[in-house]
CSV table of C-alpha atoms in Angstrom, one decimal:
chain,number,residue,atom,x,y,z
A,212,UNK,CA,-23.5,-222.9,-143.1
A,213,UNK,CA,-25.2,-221.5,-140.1
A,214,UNK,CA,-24.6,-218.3,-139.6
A,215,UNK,CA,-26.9,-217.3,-137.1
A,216,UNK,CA,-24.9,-219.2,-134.3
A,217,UNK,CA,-21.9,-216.6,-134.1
A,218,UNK,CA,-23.6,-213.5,-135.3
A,219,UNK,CA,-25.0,-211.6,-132.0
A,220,UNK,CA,-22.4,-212.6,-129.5
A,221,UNK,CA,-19.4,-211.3,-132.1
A,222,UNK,CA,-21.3,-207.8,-132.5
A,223,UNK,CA,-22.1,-207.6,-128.3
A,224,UNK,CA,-18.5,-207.8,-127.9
A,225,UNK,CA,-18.1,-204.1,-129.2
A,226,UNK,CA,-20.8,-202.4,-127.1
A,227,UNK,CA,-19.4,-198.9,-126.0
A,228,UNK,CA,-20.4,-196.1,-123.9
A,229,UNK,CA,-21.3,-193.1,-126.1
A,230,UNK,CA,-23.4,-190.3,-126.1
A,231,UNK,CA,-24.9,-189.7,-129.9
A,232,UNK,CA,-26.5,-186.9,-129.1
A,233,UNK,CA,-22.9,-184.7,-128.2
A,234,UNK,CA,-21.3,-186.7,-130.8
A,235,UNK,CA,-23.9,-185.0,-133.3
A,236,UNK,CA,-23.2,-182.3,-131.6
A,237,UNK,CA,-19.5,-182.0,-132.4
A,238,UNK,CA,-20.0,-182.6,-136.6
A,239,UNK,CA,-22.0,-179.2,-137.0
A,240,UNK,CA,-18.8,-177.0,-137.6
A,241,UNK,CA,-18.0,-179.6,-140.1
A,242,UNK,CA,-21.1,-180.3,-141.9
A,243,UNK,CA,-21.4,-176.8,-142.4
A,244,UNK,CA,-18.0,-176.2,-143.5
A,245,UNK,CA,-19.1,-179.1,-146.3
A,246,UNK,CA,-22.4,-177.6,-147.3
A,247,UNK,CA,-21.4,-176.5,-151.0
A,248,UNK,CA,-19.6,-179.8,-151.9
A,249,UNK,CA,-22.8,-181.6,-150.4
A,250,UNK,CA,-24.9,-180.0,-152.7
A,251,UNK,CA,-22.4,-180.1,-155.7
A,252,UNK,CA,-22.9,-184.0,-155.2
A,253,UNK,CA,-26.2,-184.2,-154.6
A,254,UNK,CA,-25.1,-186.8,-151.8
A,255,UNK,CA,-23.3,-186.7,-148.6
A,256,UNK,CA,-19.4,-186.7,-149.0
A,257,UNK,CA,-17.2,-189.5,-148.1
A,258,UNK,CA,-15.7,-187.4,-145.1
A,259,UNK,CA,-19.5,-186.6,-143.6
A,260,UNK,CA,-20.1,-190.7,-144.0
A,261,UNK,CA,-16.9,-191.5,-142.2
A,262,UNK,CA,-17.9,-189.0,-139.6
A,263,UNK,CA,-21.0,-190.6,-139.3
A,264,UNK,CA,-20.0,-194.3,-139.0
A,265,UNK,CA,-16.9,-192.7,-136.3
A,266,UNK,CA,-19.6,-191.5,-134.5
A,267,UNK,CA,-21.6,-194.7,-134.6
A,268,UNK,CA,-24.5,-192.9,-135.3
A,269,UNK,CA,-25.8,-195.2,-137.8
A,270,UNK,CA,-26.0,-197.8,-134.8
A,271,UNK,CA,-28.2,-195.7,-133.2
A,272,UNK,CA,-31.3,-197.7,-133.0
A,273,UNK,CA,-29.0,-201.0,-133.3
A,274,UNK,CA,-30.0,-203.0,-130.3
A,275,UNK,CA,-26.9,-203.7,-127.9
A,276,UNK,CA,-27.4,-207.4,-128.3
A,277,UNK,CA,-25.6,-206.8,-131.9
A,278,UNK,CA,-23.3,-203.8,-130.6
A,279,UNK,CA,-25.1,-201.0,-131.1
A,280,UNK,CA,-26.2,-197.9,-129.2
A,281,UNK,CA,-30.0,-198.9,-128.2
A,282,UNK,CA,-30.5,-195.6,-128.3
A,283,UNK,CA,-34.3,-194.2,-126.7
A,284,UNK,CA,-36.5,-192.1,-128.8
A,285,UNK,CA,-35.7,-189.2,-127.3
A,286,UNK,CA,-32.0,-189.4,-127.5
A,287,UNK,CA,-32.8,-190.3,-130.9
A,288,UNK,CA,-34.8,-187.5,-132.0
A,289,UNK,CA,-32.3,-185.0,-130.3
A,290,UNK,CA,-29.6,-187.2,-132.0
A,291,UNK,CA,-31.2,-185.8,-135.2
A,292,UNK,CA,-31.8,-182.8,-134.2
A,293,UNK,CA,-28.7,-181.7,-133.8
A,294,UNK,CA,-27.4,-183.2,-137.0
A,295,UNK,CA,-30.3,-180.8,-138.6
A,296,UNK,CA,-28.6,-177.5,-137.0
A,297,UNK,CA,-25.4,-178.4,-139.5
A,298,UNK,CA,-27.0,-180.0,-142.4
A,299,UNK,CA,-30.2,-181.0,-143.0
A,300,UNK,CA,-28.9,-183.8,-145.6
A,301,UNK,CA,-27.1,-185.4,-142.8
A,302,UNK,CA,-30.2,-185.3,-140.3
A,303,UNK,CA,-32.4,-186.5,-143.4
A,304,UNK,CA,-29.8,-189.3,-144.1
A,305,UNK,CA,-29.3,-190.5,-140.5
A,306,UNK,CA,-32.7,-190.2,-139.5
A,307,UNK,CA,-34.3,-192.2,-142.3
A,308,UNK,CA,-31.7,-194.9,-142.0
A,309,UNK,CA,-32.5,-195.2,-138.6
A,310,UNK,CA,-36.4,-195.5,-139.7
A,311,UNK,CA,-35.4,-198.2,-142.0
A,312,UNK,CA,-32.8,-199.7,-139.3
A,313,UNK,CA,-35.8,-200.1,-136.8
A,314,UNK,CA,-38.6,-201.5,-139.4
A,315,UNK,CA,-36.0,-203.9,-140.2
A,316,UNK,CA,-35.3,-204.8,-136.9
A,317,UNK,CA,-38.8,-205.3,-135.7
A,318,UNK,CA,-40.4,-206.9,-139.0
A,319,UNK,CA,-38.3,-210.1,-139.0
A,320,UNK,CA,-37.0,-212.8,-137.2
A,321,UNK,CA,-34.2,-213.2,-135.1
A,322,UNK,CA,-32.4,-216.1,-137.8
A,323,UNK,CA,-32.9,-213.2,-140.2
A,324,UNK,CA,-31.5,-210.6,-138.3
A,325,UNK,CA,-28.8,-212.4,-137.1
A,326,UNK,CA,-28.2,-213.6,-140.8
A,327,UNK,CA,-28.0,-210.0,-141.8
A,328,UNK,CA,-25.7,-209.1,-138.9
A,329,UNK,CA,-23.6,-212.2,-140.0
A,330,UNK,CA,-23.0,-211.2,-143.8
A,331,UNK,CA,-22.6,-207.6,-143.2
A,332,UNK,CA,-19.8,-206.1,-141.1
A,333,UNK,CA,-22.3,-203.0,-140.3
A,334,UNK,CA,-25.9,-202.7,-140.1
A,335,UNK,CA,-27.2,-200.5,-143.2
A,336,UNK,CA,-30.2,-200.4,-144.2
A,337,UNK,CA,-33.0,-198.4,-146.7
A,338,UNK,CA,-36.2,-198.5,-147.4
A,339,UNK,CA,-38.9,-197.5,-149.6
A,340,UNK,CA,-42.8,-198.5,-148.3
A,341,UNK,CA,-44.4,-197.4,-151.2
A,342,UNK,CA,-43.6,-198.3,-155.2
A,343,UNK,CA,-44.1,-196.3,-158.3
A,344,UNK,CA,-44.4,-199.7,-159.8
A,345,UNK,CA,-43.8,-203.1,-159.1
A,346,UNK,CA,-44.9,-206.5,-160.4
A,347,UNK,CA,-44.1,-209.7,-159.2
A,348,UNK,CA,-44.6,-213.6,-159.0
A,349,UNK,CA,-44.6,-216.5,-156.4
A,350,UNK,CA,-41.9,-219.2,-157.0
A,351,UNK,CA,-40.9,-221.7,-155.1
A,352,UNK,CA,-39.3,-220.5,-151.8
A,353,UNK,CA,-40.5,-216.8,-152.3
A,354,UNK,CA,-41.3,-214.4,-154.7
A,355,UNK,CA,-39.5,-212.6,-158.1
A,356,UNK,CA,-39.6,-209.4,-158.4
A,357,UNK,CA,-40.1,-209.1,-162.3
A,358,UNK,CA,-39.7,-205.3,-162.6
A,359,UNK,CA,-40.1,-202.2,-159.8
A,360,UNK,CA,-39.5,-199.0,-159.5
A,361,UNK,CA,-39.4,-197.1,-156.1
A,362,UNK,CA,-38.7,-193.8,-155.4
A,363,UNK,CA,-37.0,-191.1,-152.8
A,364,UNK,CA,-34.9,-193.9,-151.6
A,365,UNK,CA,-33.4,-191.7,-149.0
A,366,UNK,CA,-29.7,-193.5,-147.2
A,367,UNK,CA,-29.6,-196.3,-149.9
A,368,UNK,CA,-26.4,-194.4,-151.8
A,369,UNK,CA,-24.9,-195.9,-148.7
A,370,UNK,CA,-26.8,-198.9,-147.4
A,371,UNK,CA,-25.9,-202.4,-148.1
A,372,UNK,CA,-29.8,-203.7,-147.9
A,373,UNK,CA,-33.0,-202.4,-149.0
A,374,UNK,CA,-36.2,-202.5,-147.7
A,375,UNK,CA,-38.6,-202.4,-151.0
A,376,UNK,CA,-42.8,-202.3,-150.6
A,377,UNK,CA,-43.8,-205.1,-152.6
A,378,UNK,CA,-47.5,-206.8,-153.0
A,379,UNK,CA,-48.0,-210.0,-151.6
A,380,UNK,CA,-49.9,-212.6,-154.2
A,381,UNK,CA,-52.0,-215.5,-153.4
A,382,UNK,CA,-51.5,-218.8,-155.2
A,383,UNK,CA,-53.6,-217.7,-158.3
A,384,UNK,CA,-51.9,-214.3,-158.3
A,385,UNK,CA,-54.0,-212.1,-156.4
A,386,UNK,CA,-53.1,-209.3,-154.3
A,387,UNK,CA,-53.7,-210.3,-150.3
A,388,UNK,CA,-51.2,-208.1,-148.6
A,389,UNK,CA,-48.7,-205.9,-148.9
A,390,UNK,CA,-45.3,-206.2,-148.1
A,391,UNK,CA,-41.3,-204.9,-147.6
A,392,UNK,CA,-39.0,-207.3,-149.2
A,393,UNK,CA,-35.1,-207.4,-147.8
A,394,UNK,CA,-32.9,-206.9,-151.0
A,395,UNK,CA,-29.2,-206.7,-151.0
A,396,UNK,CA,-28.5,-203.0,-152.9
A,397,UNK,CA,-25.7,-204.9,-155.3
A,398,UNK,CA,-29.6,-205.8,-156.5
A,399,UNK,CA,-31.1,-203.1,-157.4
A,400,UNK,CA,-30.3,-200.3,-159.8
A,401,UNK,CA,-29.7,-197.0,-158.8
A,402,UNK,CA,-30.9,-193.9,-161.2
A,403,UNK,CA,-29.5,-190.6,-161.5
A,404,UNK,CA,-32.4,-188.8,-160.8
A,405,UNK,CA,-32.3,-186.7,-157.6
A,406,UNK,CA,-31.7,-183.0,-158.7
A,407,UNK,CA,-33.6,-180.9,-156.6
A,408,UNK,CA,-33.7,-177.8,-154.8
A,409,UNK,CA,-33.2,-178.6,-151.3
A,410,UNK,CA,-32.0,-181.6,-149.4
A,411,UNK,CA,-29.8,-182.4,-152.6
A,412,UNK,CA,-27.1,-184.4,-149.9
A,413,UNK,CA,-29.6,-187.1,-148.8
A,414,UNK,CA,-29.2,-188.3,-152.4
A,415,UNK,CA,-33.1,-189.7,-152.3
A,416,UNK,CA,-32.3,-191.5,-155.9
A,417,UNK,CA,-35.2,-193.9,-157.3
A,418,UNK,CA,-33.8,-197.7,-157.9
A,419,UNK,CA,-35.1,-200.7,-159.8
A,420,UNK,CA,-35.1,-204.3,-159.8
A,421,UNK,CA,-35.5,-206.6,-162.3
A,422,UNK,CA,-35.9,-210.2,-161.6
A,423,UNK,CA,-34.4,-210.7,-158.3
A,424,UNK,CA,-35.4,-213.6,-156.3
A,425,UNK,CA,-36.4,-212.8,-152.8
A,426,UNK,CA,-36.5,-215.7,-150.5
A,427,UNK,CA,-39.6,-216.0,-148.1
A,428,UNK,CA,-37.7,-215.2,-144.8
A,429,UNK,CA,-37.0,-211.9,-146.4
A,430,UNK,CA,-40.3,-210.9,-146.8
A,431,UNK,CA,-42.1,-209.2,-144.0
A,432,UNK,CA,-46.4,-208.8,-144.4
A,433,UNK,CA,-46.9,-205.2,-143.7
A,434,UNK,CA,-50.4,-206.1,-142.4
A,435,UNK,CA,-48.9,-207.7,-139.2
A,436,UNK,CA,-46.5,-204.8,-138.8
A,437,UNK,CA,-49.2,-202.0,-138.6
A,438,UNK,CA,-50.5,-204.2,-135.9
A,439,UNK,CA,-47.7,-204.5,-134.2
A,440,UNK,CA,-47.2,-207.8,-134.3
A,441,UNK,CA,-43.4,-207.3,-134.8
A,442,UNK,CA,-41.7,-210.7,-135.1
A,443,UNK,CA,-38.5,-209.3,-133.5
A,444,UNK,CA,-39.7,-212.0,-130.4
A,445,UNK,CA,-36.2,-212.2,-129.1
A,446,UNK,CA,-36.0,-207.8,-128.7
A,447,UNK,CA,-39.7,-208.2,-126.7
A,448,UNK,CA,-38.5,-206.7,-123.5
A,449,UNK,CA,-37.1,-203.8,-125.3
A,450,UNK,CA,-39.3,-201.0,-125.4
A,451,UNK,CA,-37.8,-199.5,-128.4
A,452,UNK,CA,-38.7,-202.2,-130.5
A,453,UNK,CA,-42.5,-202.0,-129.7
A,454,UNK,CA,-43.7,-198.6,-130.8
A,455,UNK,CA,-46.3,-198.5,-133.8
A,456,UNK,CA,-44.7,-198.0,-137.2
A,457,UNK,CA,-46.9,-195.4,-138.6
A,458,UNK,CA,-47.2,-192.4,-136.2
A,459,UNK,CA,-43.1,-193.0,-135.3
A,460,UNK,CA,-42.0,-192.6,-139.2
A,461,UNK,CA,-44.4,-189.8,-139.3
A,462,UNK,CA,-42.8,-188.0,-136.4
A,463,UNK,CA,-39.2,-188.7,-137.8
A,464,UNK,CA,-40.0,-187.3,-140.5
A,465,UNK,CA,-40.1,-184.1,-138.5
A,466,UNK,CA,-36.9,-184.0,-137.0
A,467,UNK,CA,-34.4,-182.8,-139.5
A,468,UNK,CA,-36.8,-179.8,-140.2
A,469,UNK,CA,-36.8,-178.9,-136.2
A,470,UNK,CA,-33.0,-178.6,-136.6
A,471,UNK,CA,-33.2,-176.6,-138.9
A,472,UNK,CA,-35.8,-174.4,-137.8
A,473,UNK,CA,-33.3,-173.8,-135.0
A,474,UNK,CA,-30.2,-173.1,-137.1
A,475,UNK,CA,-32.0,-170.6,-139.2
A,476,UNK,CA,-33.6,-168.6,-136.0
A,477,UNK,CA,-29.8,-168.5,-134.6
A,478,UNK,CA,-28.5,-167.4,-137.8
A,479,UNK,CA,-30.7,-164.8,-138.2
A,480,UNK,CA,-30.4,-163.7,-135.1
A,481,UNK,CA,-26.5,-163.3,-135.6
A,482,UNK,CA,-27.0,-160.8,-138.5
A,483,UNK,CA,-29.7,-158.1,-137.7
A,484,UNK,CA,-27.3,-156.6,-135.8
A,485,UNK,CA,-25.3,-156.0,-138.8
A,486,UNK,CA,-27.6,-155.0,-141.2
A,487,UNK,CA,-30.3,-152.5,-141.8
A,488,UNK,CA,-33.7,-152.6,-143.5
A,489,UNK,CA,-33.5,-151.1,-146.6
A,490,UNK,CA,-35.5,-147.5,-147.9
A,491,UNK,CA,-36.1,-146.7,-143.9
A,492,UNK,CA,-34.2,-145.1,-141.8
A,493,UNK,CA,-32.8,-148.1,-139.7
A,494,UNK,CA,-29.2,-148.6,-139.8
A,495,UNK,CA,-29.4,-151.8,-137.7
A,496,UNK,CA,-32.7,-154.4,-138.2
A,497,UNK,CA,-32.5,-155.4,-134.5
A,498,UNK,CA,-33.4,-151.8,-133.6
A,499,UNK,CA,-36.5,-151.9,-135.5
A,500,UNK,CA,-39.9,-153.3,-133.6
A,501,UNK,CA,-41.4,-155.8,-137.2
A,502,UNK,CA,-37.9,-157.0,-136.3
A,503,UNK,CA,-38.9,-158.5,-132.6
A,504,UNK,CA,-42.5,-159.2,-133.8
A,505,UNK,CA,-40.8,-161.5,-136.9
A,506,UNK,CA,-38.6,-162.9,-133.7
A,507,UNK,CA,-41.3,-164.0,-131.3
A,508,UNK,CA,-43.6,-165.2,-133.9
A,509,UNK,CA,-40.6,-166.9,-135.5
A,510,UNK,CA,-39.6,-168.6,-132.3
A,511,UNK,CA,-42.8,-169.6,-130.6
A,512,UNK,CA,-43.7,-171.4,-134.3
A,513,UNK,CA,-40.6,-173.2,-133.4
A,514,UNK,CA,-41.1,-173.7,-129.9
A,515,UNK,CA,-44.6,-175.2,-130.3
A,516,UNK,CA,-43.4,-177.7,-133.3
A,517,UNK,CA,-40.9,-179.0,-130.4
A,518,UNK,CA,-43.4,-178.9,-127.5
A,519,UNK,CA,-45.8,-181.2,-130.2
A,520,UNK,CA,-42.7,-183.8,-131.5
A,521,UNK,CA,-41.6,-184.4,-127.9
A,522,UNK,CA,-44.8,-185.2,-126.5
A,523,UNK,CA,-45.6,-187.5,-129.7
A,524,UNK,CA,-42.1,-188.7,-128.7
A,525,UNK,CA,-43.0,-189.5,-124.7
A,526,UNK,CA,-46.3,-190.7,-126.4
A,527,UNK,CA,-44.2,-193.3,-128.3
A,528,UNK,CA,-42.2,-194.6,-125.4
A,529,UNK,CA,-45.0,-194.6,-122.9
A,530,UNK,CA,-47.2,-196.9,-125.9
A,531,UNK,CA,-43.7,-198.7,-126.0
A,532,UNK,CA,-43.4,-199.9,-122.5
A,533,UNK,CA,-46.5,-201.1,-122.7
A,534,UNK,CA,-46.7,-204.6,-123.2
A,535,UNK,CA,-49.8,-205.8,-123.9
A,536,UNK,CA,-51.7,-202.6,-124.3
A,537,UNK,CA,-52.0,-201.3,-128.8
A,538,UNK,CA,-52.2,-197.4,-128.6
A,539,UNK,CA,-55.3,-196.6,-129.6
A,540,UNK,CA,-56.6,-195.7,-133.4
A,541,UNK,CA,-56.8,-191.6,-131.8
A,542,UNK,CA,-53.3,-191.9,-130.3
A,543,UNK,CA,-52.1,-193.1,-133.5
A,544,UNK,CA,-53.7,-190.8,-136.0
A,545,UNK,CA,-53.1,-187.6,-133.5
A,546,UNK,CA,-50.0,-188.3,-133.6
A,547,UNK,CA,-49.7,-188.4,-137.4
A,548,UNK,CA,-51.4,-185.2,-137.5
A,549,UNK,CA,-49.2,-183.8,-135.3
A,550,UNK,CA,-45.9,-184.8,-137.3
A,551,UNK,CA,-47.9,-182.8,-140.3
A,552,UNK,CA,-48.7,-179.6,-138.0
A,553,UNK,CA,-45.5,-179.4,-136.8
A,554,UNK,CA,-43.6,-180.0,-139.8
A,555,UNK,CA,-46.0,-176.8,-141.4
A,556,UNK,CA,-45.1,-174.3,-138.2
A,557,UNK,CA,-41.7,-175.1,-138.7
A,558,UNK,CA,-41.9,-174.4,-142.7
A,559,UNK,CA,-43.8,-170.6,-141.5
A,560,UNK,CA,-41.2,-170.2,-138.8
A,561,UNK,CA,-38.1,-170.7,-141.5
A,562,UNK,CA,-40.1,-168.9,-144.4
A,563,UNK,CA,-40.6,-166.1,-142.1
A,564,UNK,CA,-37.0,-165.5,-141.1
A,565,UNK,CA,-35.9,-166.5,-144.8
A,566,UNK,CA,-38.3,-163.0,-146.1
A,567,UNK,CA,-37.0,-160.9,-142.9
A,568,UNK,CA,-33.3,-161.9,-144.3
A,569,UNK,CA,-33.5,-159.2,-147.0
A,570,UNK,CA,-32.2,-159.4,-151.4
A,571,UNK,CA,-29.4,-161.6,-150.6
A,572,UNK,CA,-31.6,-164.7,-150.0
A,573,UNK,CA,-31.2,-164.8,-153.4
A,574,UNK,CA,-27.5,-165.4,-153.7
A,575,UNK,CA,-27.3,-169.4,-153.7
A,576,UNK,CA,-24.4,-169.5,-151.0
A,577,UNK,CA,-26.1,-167.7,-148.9
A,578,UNK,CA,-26.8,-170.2,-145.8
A,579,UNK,CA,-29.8,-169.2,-145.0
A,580,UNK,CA,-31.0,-169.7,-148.4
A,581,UNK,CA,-30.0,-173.5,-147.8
A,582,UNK,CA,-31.8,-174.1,-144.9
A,583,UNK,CA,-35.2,-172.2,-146.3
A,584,UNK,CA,-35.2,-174.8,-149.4
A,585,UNK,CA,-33.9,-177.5,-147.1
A,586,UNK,CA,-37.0,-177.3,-145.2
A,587,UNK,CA,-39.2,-176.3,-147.8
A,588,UNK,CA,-38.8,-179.7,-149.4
A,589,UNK,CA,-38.3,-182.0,-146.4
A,590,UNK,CA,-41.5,-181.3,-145.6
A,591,UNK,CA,-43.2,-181.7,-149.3
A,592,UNK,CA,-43.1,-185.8,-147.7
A,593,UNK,CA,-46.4,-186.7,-148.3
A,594,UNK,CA,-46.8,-188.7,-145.6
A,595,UNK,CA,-46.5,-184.8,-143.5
A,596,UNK,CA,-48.8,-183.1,-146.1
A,597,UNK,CA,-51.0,-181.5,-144.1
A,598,UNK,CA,-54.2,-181.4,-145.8
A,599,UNK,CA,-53.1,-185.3,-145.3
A,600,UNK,CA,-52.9,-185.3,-141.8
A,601,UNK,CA,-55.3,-183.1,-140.7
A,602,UNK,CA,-58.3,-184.7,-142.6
A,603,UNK,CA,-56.9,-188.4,-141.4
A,604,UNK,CA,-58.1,-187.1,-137.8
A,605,UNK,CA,-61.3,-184.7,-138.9
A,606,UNK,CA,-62.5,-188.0,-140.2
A,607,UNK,CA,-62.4,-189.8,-136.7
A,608,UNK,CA,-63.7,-186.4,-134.7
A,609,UNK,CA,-66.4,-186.9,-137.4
A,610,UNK,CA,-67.0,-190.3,-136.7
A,611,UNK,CA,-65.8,-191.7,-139.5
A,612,UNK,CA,-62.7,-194.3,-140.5
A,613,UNK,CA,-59.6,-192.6,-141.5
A,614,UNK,CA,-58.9,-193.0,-145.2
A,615,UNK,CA,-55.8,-194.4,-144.9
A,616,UNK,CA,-54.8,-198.5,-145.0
A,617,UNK,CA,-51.6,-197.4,-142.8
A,618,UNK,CA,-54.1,-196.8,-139.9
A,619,UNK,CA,-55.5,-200.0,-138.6
């Protein structure tokens, strides 16, 4: 049966007017109000997910053609932002299956996608770039994946497809690319291994596979995608959909963090006027002068990681509307060492307001103790590791290659 034939003008049909952005918005009373049971279940609750899919903010980068919100980078990244001043699980979740919405999109055809579209009522999809482990073989009609292991699958709790890095073998079994392989999640094994100290809701669980067949359609090179040569043909006068991979997961990665950042600064702003600094004689902490020192420093950290995400963002969309035009190997990797700065002013910002907050950041229900470890560990990502970054763009300053095969 073809099912390609029906898919795209079915999903069209139930385009809608929405604007994500207040509709994230509107969930950060509840989110919060969920913030203990999120963390009790180390994933998000049913309630959060039906808020989500209510919302339709899982069709935010879903291109219109299939019903979705088509959403711009910059409605996306506020989109996520928003989400981040309720929960940062949620903005983690959302934003990373949006990632993993828009590789997907992009890396294969439009019989694929519209396959996908055709099997699956709604569009969800995970991914994981990188393996742990992973060993495979060619067969006829694609490849088996003998045995893998892949880790911090963030969203795949609830996705219904998977986007797995997989090496790509030449007929006598050589490594000649790498890949992401399209697997159905009734495929692969999830582990109960996610027990951590912040971002416990995004439920970033490792999975396996064991001798699942992928076909060859549903295998992507990952060569031709750091080029950009996307083979979404049929989404080529999007914009959206022609934005380099690398320095647009790197800033995404960002996102949940800046919502947070600005949650924290709010609440602590709330509560100095109800407390006092302890062993000094000031009955209030907003009367004291550290107090607005730990305020502007605080805030301008936070202002500055926004002022360097949005203009990665209108970086993005400007590379984007340019056809024929790559952005250049210095746009690319500035960008990517941007994504790492801001995530680390963010991380001082929070930190700093988290110490100013006084002996009760150590009671565990305390909310600001949430979003400090929340942040701390969204932005322990390695692919935001600053010592990462910063050295990936030394190297070119210096002359040299960066020393990363994501950067080509």
């Amino acid at each position: 049966m073809n099912l390609t034939q029906h898919a795209a003008p079915h999903r069209a049909a139930t385009v809608v007017d929405l604007d994500p952005v207040a509709s994230a918005s509107a969930l950060i009373s509840s989110l919060r109000s969920r913030s203990a049971e999120t963390d009790a279940l180390a994933k998000l609750p049913d309630e959060t997910i039906t808020d989500i899919e209510g919302a339709r903010l899982f069709d935010l980068v879903v291109p219109k053609i299939y019903g979705g919100l088509q959403a711009s980078l910059d409605t996306w990244m506020d989109t996520v932002v928003q989400l981040g001043k309720g929960d940062g699980s949620t903005a983690w979740t959302v934003g990373l299956r949006a990632a993993s919405t828009w590789m997907f999109l992009t890396a294969f055809p439009k019989h694929v996608v519209d396959d996908v579209f055709a099997i699956s009522r709604k569009l969800s999809v995970a991914s994981v770039l990188v393996p742990r482990r992973v060993k495979t073989r060619r067969v006829d009609g694609g490849v088996v994946i003998e045995d893998g292991l892949w880790g911090f699958n963030s969203g795949v709790l609830h996705a219904q497809w998977d986007l797995l890095g997989i090496p790509i073998l030449s007929e006598d079994g050589q490594i000649v690319d790498r890949g992401v392989a399209l697997v159905p999640t009734s495929q692969v094994t999830p582990m109960n291994d996610w027990n951590t100290i912040g971002l416990r809701g995004s439920g970033s669980i490792s999975v396996t596979a064991k001798d699942v067949f992928v076909p060859s359609e549903r295998i992507a090179p990952l060569s031709k995608i750091l080029r950009e040569d996307y083979a979404c043909t049929h989404l080529r006068d999007a914009p959206l959909y022609r934005i380099p991979l690398i320095p647009l997961l790197a800033t995404n990665l960002v996102l949940p963090a800046l919502g947070m950042a600005k949650a924290a600064l709010a609440l602590f702003v709330e509560g100095i006027g109800k407390r006092g600094i302890a062993y000094t004689t000031y009955d209030r902490q907003d009367e004291a002068a550290v107090t607005h020192l730990q305020l502007g420093e605080a805030s301008a950290k936070i202002d500055a990681a926004e002022s360097v995400i949005r203009r990665s963002v209108t970086a993005l969309e400007a590379s984007g509307a340019r056809e024929a035009e790559r952005m250049t190997l210095d746009e690319r990797t500035r960008i990517w060492r941007d994504a790492g700065f801001a995530s680390q002013l963010i991380w001082e910002a929070v930190n700093m307001l988290a110490g100013a907050s006084g002996g009760s950041l150590a009671n565990v229900g305390n909310p600001m103790t949430r979003l400090w470890l929340d942040v701390r560990v969204a932005g322990l990502h390695g692919a935001i590791c600053t010592s990462t970054t910063m050295e990936l763009f030394g190297r070119l300053l210096a002359g040299k290659k960066p020393n990363s095969p994501l950067l080509v």
